[in-house]
CSV table of C-alpha atoms and ligand atoms in Angstrom, one decimal:
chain,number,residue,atom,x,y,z
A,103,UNK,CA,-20.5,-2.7,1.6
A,104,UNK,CA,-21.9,0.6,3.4
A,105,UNK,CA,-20.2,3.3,2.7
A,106,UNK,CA,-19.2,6.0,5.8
A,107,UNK,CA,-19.7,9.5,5.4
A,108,UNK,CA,-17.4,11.4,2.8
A,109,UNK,CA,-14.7,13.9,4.5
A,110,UNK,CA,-14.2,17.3,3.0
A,111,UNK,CA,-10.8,19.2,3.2
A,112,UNK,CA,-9.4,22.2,2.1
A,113,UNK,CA,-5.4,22.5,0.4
A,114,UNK,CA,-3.4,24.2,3.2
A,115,UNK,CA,-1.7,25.6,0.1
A,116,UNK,CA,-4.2,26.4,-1.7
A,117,UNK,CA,-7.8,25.7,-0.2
A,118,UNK,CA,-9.0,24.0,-3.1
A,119,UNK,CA,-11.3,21.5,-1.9
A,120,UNK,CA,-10.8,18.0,-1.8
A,121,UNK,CA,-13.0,14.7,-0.6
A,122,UNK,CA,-12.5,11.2,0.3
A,123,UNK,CA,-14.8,8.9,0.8
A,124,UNK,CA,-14.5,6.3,4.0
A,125,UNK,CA,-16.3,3.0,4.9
A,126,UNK,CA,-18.6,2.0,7.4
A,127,UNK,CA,-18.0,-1.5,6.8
A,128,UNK,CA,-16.8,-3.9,3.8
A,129,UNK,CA,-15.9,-7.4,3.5
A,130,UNK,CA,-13.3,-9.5,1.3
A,131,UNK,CA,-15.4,-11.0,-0.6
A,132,UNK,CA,-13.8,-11.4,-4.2
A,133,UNK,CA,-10.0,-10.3,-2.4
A,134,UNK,CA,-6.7,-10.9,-3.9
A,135,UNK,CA,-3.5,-11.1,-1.4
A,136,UNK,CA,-0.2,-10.4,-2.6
A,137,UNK,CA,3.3,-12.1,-1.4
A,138,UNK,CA,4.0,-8.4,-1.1
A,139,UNK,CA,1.1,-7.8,1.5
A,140,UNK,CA,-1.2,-5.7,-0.7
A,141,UNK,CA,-4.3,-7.0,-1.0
A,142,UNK,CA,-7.3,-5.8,-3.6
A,143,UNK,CA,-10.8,-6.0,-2.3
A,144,UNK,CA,-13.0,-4.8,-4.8
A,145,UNK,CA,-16.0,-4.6,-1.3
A,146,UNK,CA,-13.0,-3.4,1.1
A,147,UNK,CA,-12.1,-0.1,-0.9
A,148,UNK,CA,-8.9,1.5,0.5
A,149,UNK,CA,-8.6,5.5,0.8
A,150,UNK,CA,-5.4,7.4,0.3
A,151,UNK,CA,-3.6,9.5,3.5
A,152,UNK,CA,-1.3,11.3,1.2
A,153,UNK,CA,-2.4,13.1,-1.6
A,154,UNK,CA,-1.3,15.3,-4.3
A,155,UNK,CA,-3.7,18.9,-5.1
A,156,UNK,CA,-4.3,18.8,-8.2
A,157,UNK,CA,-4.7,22.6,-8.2
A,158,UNK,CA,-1.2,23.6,-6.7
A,159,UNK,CA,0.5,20.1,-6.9
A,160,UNK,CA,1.4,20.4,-3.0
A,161,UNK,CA,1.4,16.7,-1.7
A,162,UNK,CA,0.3,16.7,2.1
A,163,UNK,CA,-1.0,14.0,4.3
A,164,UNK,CA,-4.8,13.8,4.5
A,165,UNK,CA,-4.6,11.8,8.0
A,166,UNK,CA,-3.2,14.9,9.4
A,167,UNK,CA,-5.4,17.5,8.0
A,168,UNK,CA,-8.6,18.6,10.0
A,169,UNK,CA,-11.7,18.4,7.8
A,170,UNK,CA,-13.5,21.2,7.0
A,171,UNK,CA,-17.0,19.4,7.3
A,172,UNK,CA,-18.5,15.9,5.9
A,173,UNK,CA,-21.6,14.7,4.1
A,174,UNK,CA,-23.4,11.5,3.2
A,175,UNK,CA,-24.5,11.1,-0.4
A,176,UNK,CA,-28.0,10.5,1.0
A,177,UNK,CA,-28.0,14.2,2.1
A,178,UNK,CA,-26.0,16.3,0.5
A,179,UNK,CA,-25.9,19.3,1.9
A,180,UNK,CA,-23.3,21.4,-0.3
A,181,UNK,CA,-23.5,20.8,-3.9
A,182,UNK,CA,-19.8,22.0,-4.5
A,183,UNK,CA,-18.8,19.7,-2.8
A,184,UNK,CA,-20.1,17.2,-4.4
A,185,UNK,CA,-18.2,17.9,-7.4
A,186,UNK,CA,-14.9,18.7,-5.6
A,187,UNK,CA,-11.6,16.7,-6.5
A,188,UNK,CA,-11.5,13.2,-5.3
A,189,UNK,CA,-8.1,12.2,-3.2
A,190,UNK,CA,-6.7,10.3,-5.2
A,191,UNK,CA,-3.7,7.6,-4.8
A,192,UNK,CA,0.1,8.9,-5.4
A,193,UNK,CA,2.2,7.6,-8.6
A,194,UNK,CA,5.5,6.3,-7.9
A,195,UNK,CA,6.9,9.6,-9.2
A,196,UNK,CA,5.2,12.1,-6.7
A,197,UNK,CA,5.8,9.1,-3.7
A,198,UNK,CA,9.8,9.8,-4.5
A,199,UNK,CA,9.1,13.5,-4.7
A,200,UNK,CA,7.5,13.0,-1.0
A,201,UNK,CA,10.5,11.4,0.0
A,202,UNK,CA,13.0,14.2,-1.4
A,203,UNK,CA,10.9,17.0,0.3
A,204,UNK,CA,10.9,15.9,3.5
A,205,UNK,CA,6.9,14.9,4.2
A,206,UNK,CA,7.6,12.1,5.6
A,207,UNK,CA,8.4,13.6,9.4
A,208,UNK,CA,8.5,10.1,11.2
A,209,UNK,CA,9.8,6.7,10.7
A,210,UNK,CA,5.5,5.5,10.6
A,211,UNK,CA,5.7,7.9,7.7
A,212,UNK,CA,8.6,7.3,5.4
A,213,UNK,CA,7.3,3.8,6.1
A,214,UNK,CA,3.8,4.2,4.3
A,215,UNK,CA,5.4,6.2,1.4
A,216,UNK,CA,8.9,3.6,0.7
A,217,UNK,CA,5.9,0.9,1.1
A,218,UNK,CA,3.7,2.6,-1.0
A,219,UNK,CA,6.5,2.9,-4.0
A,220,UNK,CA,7.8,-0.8,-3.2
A,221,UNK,CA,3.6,-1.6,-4.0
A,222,UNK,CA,3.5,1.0,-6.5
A,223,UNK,CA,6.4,-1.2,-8.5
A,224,UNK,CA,4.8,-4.2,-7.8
A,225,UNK,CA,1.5,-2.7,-9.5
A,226,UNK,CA,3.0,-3.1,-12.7
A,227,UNK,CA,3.0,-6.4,-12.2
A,228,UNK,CA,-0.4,-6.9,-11.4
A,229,UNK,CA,-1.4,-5.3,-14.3
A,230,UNK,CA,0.7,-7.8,-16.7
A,231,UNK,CA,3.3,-4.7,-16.9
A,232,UNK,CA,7.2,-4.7,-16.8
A,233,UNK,CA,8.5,-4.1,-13.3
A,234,UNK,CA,10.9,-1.8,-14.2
A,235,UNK,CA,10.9,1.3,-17.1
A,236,UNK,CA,14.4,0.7,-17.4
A,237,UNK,CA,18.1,0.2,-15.6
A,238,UNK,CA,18.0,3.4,-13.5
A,239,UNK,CA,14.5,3.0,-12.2
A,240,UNK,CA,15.2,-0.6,-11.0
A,241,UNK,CA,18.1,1.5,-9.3
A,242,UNK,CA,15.7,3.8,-7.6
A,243,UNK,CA,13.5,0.8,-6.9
A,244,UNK,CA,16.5,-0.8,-5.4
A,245,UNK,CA,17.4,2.0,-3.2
A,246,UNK,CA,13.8,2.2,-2.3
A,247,UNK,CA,14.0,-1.1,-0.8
A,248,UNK,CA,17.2,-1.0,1.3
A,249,UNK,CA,15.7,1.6,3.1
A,250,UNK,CA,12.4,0.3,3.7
A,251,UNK,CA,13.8,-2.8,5.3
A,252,UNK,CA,14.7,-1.3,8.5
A,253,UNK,CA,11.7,0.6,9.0
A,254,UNK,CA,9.6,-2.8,9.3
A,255,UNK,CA,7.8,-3.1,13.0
A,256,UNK,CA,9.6,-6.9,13.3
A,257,UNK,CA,7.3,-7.5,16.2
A,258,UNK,CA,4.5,-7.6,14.0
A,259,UNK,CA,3.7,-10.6,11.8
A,260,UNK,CA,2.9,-9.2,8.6
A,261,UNK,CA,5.5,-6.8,8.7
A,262,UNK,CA,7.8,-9.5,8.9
A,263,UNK,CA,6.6,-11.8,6.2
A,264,UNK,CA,7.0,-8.2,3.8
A,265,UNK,CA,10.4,-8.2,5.3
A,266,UNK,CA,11.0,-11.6,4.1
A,267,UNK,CA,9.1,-10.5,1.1
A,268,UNK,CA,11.4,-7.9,-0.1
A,269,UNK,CA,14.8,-9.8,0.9
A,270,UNK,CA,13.0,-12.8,-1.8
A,271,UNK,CA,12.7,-9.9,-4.2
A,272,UNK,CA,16.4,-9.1,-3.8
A,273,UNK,CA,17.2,-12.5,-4.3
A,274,UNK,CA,18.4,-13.5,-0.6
A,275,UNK,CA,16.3,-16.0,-0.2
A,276,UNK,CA,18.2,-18.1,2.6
A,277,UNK,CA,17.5,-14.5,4.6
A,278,UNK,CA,13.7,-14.8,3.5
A,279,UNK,CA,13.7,-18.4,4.9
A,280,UNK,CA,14.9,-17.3,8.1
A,281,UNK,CA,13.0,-14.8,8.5
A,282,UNK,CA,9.6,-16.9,7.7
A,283,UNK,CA,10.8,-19.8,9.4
A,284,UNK,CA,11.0,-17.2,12.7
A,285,UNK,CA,7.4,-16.4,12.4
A,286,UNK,CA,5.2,-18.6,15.3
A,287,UNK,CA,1.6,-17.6,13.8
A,288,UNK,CA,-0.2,-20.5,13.1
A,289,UNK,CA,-2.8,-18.2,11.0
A,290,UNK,CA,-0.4,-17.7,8.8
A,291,UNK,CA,1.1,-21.1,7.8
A,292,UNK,CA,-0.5,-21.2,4.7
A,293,UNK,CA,1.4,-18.0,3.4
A,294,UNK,CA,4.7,-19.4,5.1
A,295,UNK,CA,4.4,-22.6,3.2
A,296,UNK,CA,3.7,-20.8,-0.1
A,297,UNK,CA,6.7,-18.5,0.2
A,298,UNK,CA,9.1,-20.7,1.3
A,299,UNK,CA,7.8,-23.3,-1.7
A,300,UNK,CA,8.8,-19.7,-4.1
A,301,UNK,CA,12.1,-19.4,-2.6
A,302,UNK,CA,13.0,-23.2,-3.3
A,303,UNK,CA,11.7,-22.5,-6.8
A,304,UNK,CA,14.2,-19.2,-6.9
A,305,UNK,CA,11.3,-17.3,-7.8
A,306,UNK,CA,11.6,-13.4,-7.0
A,307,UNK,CA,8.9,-11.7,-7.4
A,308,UNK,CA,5.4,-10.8,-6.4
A,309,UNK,CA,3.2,-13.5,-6.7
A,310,UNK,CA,-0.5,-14.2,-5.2
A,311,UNK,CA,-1.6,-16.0,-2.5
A,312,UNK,CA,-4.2,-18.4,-2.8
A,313,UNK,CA,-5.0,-20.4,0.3
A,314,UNK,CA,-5.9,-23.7,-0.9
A,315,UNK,CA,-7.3,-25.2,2.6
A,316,UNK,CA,-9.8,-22.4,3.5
A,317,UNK,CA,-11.3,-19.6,1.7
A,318,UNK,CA,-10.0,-17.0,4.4
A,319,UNK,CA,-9.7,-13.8,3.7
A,320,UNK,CA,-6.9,-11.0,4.2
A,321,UNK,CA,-4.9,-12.1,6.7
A,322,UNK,CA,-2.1,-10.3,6.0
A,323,UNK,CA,-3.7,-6.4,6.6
B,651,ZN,ZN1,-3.7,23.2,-3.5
């Protein structure tokens, strides 16, 4: 894994400084992929484009923010910098609070956000939690759902099998079938065999895939 250079930003609310870190290049060795199209590559780290200041609390996109300047930790230039506040992923909470104020100003960004909470849910699973606090968060998580469903690009692959993915997780899973069953990419018959296989099984939720013919990696990025 070599890491890229580190961006540097300043809060449009605030200008309190803020980094992230990017990648020059990774690999998936030692990845997990998730029915749910996540995947966790502990030598493909992942960077967050919205973030929340923790000095004012504003929540703006990173991917549309200019940078004020970048470093390399082999020559660090600024130590302040250094030390700034790290960009850090969103909690389900602030992701909803993105939603209700509007950030989201096209359909590529309410996308990334209703994915990001429909992931963010999900999460608890992968870390042997409950889904669900209690009845009226499996009703936002519900709503959350509905309307991520039409935002999927159904011309490409994987948002299709996360399509498929989230009608399992409602239950539908004739409409998950279909949907697989519609999907000519012969890459990804392994994942199509192990999802229809959950659907027979009535199984729901998030599960992860393990290809047991190759030791591919993240096919479903
Ligand atoms: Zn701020």
């Amino acid at each position: 894994m070599i890491p890229g250079p580190v961006f540097v930003y300043s809060c449009p609310t605030c200008g309190n400084v803020i980094t992230r870190g990017s990648l020059m290049s990774g690999n998936n060795f030692g990845s997990k992929i998730f029915s749910d199209g996540k995947s966790i590559s502990p030598m493909l780290p992942e960077f967050p484009k919205l973030t929340k200041c923790k000095k004012c609390n504003s929540l703006f996109w990173l991917s549309n923010l200019k940078p004020i300047g970048t470093f390399y930790w082999s020559e660090i230039k600024n130590i302040e910098w250094v030390f700034a506040d790290k960009a850090q992923f969103l909690e389900i909470d602030d992701y909803f609070n993105a939603i209700d104020k509007g950030i989201a100003k096209n359909k590529k960004e309410e996308l990334y956000i209703r994915q990001q909470i429909w992931w963010g849910y999900n999460d608890n699973l992968r870390s042997g939690k409950k889904l669900f606090k209690d009845e009226s968060d499996e009703q936002r998580w519900a709503e959350n759902i509905s309307k991520l469903k039409p935002l999927f690009d159904q011309s490409d692959s994987n948002q299709r099998i996360m399509l498929a993915e989230i009608n399992r997780n409602l239950g539908d899973f004739e409409t998950c079938i279909g949907i697989i069953e519609s999907i000519d990419d012969e890459e990804l018959n392994w994942v199509k065999e192990i999802i229809i296989d959950e659907c027979k099984k009535k199984n729901k939720w998030l599960i992860e895939l393990k290809d047991k013919t190759s030791p591919r990696g993240n096919l479903l990025k």
